[in-house]
Coordinates of C-alpha atoms in Angstrom, one line a residue:
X1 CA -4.3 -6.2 -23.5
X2 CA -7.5 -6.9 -22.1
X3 CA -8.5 -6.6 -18.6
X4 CA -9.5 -10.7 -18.4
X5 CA -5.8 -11.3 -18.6
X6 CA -5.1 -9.6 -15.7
X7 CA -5.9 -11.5 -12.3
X8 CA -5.0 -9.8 -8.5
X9 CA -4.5 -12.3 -5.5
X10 CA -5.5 -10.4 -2.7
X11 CA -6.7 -10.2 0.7
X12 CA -9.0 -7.2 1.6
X13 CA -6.9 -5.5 4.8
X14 CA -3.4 -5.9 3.5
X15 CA -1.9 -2.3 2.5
X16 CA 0.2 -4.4 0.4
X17 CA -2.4 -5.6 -1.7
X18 CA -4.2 -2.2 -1.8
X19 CA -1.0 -0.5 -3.3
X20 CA -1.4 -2.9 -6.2
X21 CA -5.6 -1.8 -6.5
X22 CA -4.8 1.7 -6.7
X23 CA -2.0 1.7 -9.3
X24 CA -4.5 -0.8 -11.4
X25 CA -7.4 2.3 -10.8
X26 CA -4.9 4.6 -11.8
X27 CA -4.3 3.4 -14.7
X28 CA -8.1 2.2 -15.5
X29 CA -7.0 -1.4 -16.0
X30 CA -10.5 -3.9 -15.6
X31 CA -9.0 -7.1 -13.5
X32 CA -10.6 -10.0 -12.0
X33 CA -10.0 -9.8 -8.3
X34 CA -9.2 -13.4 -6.2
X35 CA -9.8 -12.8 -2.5
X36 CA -7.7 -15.6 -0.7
X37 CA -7.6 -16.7 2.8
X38 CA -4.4 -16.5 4.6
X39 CA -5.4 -19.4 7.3
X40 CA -5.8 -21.5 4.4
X41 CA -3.8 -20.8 1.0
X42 CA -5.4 -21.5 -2.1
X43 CA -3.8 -23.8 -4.6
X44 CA -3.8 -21.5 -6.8
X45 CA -1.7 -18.7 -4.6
X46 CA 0.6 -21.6 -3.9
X47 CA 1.3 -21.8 -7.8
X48 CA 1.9 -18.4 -8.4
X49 CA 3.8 -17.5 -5.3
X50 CA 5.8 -20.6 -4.6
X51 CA 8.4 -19.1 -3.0
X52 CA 6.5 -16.6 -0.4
X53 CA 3.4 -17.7 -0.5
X54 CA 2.0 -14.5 0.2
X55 CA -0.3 -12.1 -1.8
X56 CA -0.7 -9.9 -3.6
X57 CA 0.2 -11.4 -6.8
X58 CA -0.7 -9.9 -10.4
X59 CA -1.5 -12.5 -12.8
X60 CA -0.6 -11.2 -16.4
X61 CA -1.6 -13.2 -19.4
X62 CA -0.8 -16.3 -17.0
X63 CA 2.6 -14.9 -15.5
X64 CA 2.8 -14.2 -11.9
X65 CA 4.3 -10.9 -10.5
X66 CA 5.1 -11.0 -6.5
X67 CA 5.5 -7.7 -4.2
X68 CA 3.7 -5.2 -4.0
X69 CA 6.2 -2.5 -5.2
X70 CA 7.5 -4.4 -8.2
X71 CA 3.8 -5.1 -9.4
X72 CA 3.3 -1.3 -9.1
X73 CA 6.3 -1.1 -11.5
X74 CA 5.5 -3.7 -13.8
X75 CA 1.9 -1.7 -13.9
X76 CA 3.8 1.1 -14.9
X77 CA 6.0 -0.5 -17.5
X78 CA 3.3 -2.1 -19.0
X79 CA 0.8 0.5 -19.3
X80 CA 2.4 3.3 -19.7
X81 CA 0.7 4.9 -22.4
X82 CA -1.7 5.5 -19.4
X83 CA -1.7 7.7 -16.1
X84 CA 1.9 8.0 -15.4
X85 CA 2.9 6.6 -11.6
X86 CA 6.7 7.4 -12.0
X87 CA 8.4 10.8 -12.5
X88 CA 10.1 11.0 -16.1
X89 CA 13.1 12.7 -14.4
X90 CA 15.7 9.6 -13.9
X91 CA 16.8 11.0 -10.7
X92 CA 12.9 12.3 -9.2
X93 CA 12.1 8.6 -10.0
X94 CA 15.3 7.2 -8.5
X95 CA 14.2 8.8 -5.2
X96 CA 10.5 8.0 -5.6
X97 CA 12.1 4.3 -5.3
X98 CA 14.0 5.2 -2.4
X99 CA 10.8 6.2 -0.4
X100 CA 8.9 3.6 -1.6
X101 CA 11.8 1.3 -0.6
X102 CA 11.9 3.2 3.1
X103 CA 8.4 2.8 3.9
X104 CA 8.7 -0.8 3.2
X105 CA 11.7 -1.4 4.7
X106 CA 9.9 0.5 8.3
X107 CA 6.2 -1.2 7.6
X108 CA 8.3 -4.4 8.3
X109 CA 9.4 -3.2 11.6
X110 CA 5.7 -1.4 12.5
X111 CA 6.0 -3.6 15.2
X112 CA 8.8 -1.5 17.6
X113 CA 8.3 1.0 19.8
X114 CA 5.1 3.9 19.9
X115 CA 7.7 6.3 20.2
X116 CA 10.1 4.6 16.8
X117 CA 6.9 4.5 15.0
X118 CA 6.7 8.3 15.4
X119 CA 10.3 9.1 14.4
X120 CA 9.5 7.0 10.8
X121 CA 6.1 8.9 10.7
X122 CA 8.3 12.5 11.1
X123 CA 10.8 11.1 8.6
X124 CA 8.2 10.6 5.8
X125 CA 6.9 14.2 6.8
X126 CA 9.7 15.8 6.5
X127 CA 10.0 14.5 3.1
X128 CA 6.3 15.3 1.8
X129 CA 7.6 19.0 3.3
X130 CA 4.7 21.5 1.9
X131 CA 4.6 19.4 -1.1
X132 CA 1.3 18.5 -2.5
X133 CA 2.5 14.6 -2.6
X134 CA 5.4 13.2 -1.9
X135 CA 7.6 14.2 -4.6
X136 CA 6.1 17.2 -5.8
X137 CA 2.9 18.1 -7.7
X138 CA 1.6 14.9 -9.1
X139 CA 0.0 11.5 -7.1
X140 CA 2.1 8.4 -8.1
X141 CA 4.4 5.8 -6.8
X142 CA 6.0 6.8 -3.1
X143 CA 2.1 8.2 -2.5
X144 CA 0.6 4.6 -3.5
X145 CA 3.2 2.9 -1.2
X146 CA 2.5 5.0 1.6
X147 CA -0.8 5.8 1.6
X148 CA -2.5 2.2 1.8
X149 CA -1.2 2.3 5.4
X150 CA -3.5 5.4 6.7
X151 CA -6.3 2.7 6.9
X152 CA -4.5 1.2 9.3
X153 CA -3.8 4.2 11.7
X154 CA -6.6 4.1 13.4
X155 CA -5.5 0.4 14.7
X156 CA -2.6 2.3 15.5
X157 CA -3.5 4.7 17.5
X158 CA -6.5 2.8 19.5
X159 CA -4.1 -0.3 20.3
X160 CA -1.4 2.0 21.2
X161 CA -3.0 4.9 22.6
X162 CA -2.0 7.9 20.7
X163 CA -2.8 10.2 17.8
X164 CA -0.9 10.6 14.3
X165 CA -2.5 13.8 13.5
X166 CA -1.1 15.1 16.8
X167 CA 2.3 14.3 16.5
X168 CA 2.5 14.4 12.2
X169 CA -0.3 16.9 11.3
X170 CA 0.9 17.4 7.6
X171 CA 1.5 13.8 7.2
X172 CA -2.6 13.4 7.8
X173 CA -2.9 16.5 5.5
X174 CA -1.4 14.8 2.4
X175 CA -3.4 11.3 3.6
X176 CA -6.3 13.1 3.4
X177 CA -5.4 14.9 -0.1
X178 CA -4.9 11.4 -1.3
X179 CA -8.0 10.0 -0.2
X180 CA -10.2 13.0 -2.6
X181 CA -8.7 10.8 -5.5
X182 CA -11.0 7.9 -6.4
X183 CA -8.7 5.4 -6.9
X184 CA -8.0 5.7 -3.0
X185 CA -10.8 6.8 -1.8
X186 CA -12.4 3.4 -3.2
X187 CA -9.7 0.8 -2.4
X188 CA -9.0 1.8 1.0
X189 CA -11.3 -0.3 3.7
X190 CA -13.1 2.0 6.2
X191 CA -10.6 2.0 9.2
X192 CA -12.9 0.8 11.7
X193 CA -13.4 -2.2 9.7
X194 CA -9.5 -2.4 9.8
X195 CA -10.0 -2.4 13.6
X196 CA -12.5 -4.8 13.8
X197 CA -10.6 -7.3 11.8
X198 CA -7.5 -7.1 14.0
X199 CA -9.3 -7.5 17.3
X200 CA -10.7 -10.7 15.5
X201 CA -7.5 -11.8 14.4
X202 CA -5.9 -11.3 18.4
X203 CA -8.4 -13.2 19.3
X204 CA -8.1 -16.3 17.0
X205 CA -4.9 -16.0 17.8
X206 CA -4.7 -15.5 21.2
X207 CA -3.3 -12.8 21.6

């Protein structure tokens, strides 16, 4: 399948849509990439995510695929004759979904408390233990659904006042192991461009 029949609608911060980028660099799939604006929603998003109306959305040979997690599967499904995202154990890949489900499940509810954003943080460290990644020797799907998030701890930690590495050191260890692969290294936005965007975002907003 060539890489003009894949299409990513995508907005540069979202750790959503970065998931998507790295699981596509994994696998070495060529893609054209759409940026959209999230003020005002392209047609064309509108058509393909109908229902949300939110990106990212992988356009395949025409067919839309919506969240970020079951484009990283249908990545894997597809290609799989390629770098291998899942485990091939049913139940090491049954708990890679369970992660991957957790840290979406939490992302949603970032917002709480310094001190419950921790506790998550500690949670996902205790799981990465002294493992290389997150469930064991090789990079793949809990690490891409956690990962896109470290370009957003420096927001974090300036808007709220507190360090990561402090409080999870290992957690940064195994961010920073991630980010010596290329394709993470390469879709991840420099974090002080993260920062700069959300200040500009307050402001428009008024917040």
């Amino acid at each position: 399948m060539g890489g003009s029949d894949v299409v990513l609608l995508d907005f540069w911060p979202s750790m959503f849509g970065m998931r998507v980028r790295i699981a596509l660099a994994e696998k070495g799939i060529e893609y054209e990439y759409k940026e959209q604006d999230l003020l005002n929603k392209s047609p064309l998003l509108l058509e393909m995510n109908p229902v949300h109306k939110k990106i990212p959305v992988l356009v395949h040979n025409g067919k839309p695929i919506n969240e970020s997690c079951i484009i990283v599967q249908y990545i894997e499904d597809v290609w799989n004759d390629k770098t291998p995202l899942m485990p091939s154990d049913p139940y090491v890949r049954a708990q890679a979904r369970f992660w991957a489900d957790y840290v979406d499940k939490k992302g949603e509810e970032q917002e709480k408390a310094k001190g419950e954003f921790i506790e998550i943080l500690k949670v996902l460290e205790g799981q990465i233990g002294e493992k290389p990644y997150f469930m064991g020797e090789a990079f793949g799907y809990a690490d891409i659904a956690l990962v896109t998030f470290y370009s957003w701890f420096y927001t974090y930690e300036t808007l709220g006042n507190f360090s990561i590495e402090k409080e999870c050191p290992k957690l940064i260890a195994w961010a920073k192991r991630c980010m010596q692969r290329e394709s993470v290294s390469k879709t991840l936005p420099d974090s002080k461009k993260v920062y700069e965007f959300c200040l500009q975002m307050k402001s428009k907003l008024g917040l």
